[in-house]
Short mmCIF file of C-alpha atoms in Angstrom, two decimals:
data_model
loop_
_atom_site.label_atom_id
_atom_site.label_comp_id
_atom_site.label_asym_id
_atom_site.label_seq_id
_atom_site.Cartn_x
_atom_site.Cartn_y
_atom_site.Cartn_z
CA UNK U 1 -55.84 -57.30 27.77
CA UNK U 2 -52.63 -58.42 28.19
CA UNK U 3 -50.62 -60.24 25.39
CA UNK U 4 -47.90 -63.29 26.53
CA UNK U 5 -45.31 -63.71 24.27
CA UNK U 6 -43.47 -66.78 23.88
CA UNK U 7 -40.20 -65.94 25.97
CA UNK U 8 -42.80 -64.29 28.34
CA UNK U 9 -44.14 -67.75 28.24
CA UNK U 10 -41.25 -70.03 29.05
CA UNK U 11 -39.88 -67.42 31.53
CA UNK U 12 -43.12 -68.12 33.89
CA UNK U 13 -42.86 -71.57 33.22
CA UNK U 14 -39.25 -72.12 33.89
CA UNK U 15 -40.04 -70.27 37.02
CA UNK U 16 -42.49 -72.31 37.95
CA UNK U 17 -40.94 -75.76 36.81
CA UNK U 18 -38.12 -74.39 39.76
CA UNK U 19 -40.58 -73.23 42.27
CA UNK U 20 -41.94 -77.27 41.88
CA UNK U 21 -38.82 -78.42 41.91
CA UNK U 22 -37.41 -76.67 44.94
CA UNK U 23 -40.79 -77.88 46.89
CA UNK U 24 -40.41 -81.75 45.53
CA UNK U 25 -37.25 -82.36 45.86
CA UNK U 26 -36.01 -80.49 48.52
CA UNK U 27 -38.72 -81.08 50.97
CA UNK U 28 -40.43 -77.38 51.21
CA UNK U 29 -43.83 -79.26 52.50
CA UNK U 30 -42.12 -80.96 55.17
CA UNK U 31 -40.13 -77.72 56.15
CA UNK U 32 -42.65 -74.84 55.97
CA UNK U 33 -44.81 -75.92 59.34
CA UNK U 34 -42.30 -78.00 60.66
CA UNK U 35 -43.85 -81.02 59.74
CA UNK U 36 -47.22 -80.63 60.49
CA UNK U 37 -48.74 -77.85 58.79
CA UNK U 38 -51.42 -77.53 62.24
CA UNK U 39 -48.72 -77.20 64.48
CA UNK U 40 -47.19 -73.83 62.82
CA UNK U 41 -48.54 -70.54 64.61
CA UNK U 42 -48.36 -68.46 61.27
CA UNK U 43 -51.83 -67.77 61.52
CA UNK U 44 -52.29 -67.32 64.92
CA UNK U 45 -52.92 -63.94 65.47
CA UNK U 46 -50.13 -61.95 67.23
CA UNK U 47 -50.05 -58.84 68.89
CA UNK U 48 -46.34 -56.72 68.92
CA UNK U 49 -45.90 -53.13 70.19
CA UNK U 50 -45.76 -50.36 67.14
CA UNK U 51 -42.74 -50.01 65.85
CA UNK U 52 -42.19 -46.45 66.76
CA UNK U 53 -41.76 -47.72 70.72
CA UNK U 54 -38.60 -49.75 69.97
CA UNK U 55 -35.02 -48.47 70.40
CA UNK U 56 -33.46 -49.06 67.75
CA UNK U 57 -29.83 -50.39 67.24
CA UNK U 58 -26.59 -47.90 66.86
CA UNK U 59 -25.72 -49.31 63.76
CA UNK U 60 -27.30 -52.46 62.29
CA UNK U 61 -24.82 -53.77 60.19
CA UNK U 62 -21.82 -54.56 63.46
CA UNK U 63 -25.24 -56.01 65.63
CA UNK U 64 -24.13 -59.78 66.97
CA UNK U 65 -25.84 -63.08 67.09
CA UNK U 66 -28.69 -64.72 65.39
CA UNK U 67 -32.41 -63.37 66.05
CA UNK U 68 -36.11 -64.81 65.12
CA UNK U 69 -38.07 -62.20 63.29
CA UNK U 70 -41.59 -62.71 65.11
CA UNK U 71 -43.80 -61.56 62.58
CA UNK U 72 -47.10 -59.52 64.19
CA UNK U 73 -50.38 -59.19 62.69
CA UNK U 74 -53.09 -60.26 60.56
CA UNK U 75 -53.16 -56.82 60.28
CA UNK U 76 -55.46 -55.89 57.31
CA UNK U 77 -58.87 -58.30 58.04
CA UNK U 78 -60.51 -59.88 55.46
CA UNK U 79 -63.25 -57.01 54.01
CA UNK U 80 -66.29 -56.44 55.98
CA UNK U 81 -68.60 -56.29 53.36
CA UNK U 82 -69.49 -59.30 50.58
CA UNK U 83 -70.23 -58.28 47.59
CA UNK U 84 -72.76 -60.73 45.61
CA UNK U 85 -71.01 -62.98 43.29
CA UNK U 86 -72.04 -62.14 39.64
CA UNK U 87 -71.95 -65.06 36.91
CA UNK U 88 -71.29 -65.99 34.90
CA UNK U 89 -67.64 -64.34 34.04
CA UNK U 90 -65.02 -64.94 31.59
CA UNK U 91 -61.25 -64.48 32.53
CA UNK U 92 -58.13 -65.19 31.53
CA UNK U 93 -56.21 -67.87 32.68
CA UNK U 94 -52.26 -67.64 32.05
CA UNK U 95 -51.37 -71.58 31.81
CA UNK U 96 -47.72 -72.90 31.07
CA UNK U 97 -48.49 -73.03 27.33
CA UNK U 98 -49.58 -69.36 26.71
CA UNK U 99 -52.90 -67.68 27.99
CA UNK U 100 -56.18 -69.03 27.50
CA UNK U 101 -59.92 -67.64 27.83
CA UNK U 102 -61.90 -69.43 30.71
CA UNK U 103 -65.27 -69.34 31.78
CA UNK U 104 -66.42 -69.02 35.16
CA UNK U 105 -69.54 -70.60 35.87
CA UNK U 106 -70.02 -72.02 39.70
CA UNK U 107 -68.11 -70.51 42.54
CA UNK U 108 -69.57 -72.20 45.51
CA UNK U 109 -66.70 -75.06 45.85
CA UNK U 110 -63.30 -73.44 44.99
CA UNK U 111 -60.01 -75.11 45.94
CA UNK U 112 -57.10 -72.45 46.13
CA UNK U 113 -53.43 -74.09 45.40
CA UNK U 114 -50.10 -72.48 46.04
CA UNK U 115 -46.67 -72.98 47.43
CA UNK U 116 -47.14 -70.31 49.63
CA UNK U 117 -50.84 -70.47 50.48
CA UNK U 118 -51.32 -67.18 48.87
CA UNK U 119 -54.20 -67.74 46.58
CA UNK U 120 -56.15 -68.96 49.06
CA UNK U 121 -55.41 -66.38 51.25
CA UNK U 122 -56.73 -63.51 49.16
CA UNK U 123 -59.43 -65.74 48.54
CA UNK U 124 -60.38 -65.32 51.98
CA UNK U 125 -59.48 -61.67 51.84
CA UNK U 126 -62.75 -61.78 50.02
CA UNK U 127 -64.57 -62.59 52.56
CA UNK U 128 -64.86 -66.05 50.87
CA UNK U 129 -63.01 -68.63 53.03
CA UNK U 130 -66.79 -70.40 53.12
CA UNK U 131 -66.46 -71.45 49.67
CA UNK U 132 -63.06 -72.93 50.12
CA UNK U 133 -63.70 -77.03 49.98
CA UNK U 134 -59.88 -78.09 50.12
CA UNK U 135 -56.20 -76.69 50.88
CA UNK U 136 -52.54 -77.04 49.97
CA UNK U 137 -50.18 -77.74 52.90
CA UNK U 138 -49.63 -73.98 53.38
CA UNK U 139 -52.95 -72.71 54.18
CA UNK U 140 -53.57 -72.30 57.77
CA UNK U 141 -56.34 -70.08 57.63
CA UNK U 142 -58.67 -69.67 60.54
CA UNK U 143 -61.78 -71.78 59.31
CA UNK U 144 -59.94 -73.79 56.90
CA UNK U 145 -58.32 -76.10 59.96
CA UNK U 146 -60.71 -79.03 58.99
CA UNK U 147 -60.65 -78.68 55.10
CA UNK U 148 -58.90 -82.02 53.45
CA UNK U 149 -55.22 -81.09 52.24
CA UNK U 150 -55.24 -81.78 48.88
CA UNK U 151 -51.13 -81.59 48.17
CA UNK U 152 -48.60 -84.44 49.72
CA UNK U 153 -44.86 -84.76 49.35
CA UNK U 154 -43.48 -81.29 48.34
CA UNK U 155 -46.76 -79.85 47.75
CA UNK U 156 -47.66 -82.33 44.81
CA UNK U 157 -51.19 -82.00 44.01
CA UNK U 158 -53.16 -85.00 44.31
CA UNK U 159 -55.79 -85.50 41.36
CA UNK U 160 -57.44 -88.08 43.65
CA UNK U 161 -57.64 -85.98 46.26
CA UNK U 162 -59.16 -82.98 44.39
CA UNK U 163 -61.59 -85.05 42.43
CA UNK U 164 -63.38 -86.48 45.44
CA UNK U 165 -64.20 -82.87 46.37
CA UNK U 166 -66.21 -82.07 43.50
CA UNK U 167 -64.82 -78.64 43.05
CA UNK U 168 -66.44 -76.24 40.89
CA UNK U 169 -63.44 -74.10 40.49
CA UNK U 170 -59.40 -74.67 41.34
CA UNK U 171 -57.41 -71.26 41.36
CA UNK U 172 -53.64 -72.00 40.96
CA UNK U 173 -51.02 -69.06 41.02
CA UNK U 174 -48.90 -71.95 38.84
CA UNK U 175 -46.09 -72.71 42.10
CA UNK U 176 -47.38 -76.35 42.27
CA UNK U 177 -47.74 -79.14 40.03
CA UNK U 178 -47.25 -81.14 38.34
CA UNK U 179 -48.45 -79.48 34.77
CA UNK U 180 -50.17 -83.00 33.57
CA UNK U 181 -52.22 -83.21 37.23
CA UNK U 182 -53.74 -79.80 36.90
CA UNK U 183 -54.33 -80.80 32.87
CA UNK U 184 -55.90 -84.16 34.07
CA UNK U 185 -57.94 -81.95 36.20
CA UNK U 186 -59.49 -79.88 33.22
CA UNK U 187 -59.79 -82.18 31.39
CA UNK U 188 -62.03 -83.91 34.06
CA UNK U 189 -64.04 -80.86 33.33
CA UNK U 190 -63.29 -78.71 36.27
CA UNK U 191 -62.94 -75.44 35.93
CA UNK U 192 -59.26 -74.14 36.35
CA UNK U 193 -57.75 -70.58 36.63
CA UNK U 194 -54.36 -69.89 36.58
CA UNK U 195 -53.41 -66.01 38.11
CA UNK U 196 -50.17 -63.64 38.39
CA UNK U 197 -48.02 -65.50 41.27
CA UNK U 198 -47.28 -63.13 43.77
CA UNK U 199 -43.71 -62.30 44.71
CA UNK U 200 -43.93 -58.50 45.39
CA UNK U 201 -46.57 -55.71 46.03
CA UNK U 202 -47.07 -55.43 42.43
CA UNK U 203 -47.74 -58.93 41.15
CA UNK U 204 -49.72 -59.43 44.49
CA UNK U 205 -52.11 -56.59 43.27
CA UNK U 206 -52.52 -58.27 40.11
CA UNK U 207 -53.19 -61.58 41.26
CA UNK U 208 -55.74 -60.33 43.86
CA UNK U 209 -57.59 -58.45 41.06
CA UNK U 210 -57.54 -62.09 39.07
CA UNK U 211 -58.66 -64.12 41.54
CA UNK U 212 -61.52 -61.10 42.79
CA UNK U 213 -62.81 -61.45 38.80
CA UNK U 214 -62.67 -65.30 38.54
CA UNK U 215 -64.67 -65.23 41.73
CA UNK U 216 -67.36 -62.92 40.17
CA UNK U 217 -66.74 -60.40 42.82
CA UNK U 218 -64.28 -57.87 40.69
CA UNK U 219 -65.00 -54.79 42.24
CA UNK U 220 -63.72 -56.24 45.54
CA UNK U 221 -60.59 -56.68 44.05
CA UNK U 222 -60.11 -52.57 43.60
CA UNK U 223 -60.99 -52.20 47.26
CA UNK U 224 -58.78 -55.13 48.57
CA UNK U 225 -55.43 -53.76 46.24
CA UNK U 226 -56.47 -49.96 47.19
CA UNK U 227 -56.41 -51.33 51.07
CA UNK U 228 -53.14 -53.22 50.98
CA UNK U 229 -51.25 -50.54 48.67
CA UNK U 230 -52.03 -48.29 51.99
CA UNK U 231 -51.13 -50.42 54.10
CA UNK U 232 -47.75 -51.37 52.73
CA UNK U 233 -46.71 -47.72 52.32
CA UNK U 234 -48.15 -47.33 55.52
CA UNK U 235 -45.47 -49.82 56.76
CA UNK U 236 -42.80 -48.72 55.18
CA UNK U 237 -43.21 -45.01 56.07
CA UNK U 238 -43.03 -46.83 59.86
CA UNK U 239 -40.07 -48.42 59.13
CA UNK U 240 -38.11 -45.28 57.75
CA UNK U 241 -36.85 -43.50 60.77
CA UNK U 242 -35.67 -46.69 61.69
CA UNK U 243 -32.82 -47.31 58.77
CA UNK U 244 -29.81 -45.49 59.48
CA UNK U 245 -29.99 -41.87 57.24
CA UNK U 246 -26.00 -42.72 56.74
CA UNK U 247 -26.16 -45.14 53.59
CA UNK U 248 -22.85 -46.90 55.06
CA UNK U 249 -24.76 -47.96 58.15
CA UNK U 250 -27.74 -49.41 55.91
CA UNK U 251 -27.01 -53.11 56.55
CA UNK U 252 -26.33 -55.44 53.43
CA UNK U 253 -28.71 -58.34 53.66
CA UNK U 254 -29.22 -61.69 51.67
CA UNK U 255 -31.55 -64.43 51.64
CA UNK U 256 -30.49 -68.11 51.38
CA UNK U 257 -32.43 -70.88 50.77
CA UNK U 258 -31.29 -73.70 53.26
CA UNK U 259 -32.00 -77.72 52.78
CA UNK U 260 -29.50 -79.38 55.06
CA UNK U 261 -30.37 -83.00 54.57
CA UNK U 262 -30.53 -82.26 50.55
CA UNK U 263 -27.54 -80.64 51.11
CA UNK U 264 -28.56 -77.21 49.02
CA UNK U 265 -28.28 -73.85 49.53
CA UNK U 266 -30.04 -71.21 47.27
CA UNK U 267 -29.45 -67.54 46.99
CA UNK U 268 -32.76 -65.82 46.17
CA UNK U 269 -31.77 -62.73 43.74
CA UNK U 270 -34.25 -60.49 41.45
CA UNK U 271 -38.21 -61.96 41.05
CA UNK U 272 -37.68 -64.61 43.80
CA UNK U 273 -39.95 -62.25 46.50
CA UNK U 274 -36.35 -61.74 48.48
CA UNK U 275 -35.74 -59.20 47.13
CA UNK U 276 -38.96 -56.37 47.42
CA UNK U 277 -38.65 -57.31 51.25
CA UNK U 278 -35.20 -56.57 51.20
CA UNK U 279 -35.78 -53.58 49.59
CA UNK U 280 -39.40 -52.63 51.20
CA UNK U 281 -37.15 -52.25 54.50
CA UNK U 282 -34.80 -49.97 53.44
CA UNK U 283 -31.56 -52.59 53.48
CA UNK U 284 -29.48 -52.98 50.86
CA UNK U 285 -30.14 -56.14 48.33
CA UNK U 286 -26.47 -57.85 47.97
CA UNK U 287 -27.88 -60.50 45.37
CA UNK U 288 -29.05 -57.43 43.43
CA UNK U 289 -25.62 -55.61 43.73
CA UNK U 290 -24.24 -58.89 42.31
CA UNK U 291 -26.26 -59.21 39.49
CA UNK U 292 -28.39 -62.05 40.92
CA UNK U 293 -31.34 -63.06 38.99
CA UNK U 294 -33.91 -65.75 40.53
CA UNK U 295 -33.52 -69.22 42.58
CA UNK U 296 -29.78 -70.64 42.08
CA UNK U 297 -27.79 -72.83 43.79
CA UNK U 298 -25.34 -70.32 45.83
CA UNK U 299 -21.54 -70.55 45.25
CA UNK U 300 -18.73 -70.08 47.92
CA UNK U 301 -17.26 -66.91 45.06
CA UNK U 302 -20.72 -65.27 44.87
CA UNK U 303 -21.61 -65.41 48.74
CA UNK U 304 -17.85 -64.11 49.39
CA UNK U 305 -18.07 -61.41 47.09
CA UNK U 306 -21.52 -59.80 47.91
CA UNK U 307 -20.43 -60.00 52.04
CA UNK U 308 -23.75 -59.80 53.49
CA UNK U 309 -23.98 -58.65 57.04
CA UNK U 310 -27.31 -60.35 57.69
CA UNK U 311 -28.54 -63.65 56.21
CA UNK U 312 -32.35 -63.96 56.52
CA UNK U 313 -33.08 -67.58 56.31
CA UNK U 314 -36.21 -70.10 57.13
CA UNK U 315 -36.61 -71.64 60.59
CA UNK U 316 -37.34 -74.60 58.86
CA UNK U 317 -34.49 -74.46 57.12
CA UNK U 318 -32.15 -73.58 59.51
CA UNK U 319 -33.47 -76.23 61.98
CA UNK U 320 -32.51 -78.28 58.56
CA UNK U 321 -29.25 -77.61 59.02
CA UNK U 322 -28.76 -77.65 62.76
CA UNK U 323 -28.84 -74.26 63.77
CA UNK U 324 -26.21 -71.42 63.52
CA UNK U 325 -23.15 -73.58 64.10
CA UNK U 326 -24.18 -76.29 62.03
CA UNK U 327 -24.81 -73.69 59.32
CA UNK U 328 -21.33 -72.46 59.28
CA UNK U 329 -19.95 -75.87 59.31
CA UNK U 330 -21.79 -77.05 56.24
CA UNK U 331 -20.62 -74.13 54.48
CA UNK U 332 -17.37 -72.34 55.61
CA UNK U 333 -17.48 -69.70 52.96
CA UNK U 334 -20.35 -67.70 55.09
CA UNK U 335 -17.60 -67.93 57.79
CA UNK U 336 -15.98 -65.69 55.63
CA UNK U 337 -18.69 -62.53 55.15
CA UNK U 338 -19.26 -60.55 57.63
CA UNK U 339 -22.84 -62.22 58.47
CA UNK U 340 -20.76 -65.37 59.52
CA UNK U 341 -18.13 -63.57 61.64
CA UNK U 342 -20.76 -61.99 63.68
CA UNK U 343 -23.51 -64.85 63.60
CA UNK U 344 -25.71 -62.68 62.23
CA UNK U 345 -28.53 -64.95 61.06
CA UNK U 346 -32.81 -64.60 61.42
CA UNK U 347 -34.51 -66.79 60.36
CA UNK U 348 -38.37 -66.07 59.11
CA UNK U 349 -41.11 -68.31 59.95
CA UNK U 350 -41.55 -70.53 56.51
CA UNK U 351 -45.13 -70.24 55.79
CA UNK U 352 -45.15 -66.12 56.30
CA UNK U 353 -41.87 -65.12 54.58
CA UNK U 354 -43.11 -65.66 51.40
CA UNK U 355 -47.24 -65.19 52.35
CA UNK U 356 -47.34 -61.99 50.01
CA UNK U 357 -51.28 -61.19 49.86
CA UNK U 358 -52.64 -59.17 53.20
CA UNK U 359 -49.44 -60.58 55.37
CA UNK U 360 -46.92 -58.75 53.50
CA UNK U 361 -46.88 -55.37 55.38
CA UNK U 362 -46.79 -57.87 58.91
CA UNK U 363 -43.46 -59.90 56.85
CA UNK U 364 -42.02 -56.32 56.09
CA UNK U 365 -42.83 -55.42 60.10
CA UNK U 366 -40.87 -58.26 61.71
CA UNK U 367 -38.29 -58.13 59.17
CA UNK U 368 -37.83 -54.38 59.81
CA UNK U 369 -38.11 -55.36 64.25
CA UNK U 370 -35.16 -58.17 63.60
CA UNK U 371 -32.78 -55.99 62.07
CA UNK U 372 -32.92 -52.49 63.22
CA UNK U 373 -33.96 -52.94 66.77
CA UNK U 374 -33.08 -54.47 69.94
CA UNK U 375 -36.77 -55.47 70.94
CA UNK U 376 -36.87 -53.39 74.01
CA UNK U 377 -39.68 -50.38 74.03
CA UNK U 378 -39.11 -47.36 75.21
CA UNK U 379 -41.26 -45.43 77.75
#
């Protein structure tokens, strides 16, 4: 069992205090589906040609102009087979104030809450989405169209909202809040679960072994991580003979976090979820190189310095902001790298970039399509 120490502790909670605040007050709900979270097609199923049939670029660091990476996929279906829930179960939940023994009674009305739509998404992985009775703005998960959203303005949860559902169980990976509604809510005696938030590979194969055991279904969690660990070095063994085999060529990438009518700009560094993609594709991580750590506001001396030559960004965000040329006008200093001199932005669709769970070898697919190839197949 896993012991949480106190700066353990207050690390996950000042991480999720930002994820909340980044979502509240810069608008993330309004941003990730454009608006309305039915109208995004990050769920829509979408069929691209293997990567192998793409030419890829000369040298992907001097490539010009500013690309959508169109991410493919779901690739990796929910599991065929559903394994018979087995109650009750005792887990542990990891809540802001230090980890805490829960048990798991009823599973047939579970509401799944994350910034990202994550939870819910493994949930579903499961072969579960049937017991899902609600959603945060972020899930878009075929059968889940009609369920009531249960977050509003910057994916606040709603106690009211989540009460009138009667749910027997609430899984929360800890992104949304606020701490006192999700309290209110266990106190109302529901049950509540908090898992692992997933940001890479790693933590996403912890949380979907969590969420498989507060389900009741645990062994489906072996054969869901065991799955997606293949398919994810799968990907990446497809995306190898595309990065350049001369390590000058490899192209320096960074992602920024863009709010133009909030004015902000983050640069996502070490444990934001930037950087494994960043990594998983073979590029090279500038916010690493710098010495980058999290979610912080970006500085005109730290962009400079690090001189990516591709800024991933979110559509939403960039639509924020007015595009390419309003981009560079808000903030001159990218003018200055080598990403700004050649317009060389793509931008991510918001509710995928961050998916983790069964989408991340599709997020690591399109990221890998935007930046080493030209698009065109060859015969």
């Amino acid at each position: 069992m896993r012991r949480t120490t106190r700066a353990h502790r207050s690390r996950t909670r000042a991480t999720a205090l930002l994820a909340i605040a980044l979502a509240a007050s810069l608008g993330l709900a309004g941003c990730q589906t454009g608006g309305d979270p039915k109208a995004s097609s990050g769920q829509q199923k979408v069929d691209l040609p293997p990567l192998s049939t793409l030419t890829p670029v000369a040298n992907p660091r001097t490539v010009e102009g500013p690309a959508t990476a169109v991410i493919g996929g779901p690739s990796l279906p929910p599991l065929s087979a559903k394994a018979e829930a087995k109650l009750p179960v005792t887990v542990t939940s990891h809540d802001p104030g230090g980890d805490r023994r829960v048990e798991v009674k009823d599973t047939s009305r579970v509401i799944a809450l994350s910034l990202t739509g994550t939870v819910a998404e493994l949930v579903s992985a499961y072969g579960l989405t049937d017991r899902l009775v609600g959603r945060d703005v972020s899930t878009e998960l075929p059968g889940t169209e009609d369920l009531p959203v249960v977050t509003k303005s910057g994916h606040t949860i709603d106690a009211e909202s989540v009460l009138a559902l009667n749910p027997t169980l609430i899984l929360t990976d800890g992104s949304i809040g606020p701490t006192d509604v999700v309290l209110q809510l266990r106190d109302a005696g529901i049950t509540v679960v908090t898992v692992t938030r997933s940001t890479d590979p790693k933590s996403t194969d912890v949380a979907a072994k969590e969420i498989a055991a507060a389900l009741g279904v645990a062994p489906l969690g072996d054969e869901l991580t065991a799955e997606l660990d293949a398919a994810i070095a799968a990907k990446e063994e497809e995306i190898r003979p595309l990065v350049p085999k001369d390590p000058a060529k490899r192209p320096r990438v960074a992602f920024l976090y863009l709010r133009g009518t909030a004015g902000v700009f983050y640069l996502f560094g070490e444990g934001s979820g930037a950087d494994s993609l960043i990594q998983g594709i073979g590029a090279v991580d500038v916010a690493k190189e710098i010495g980058w750590v999290g979610e912080k506001p970006m500085t005109s001396e730290a962009l400079i310095a690090s001189d990516p030559d591709v800024l991933l960004v979110m559509t939403g965000g960039l639509k924020s902001v007015k595009g390419v040329d309003g981009l560079l006008a808000a903030q001159p200093s990218i003018a200055l790298t080598q990403a700004g001199k050649h317009r060389r932005i793509i931008d991510v669709d918001d509710t995928l970039v961050f998916a983790g769970g069964t989408r991340y070898p599709d997020v690591l697919d399109g990221l890998a399509r935007a930046i080493y190839t030209d698009g065109s197949a060859r015969s």
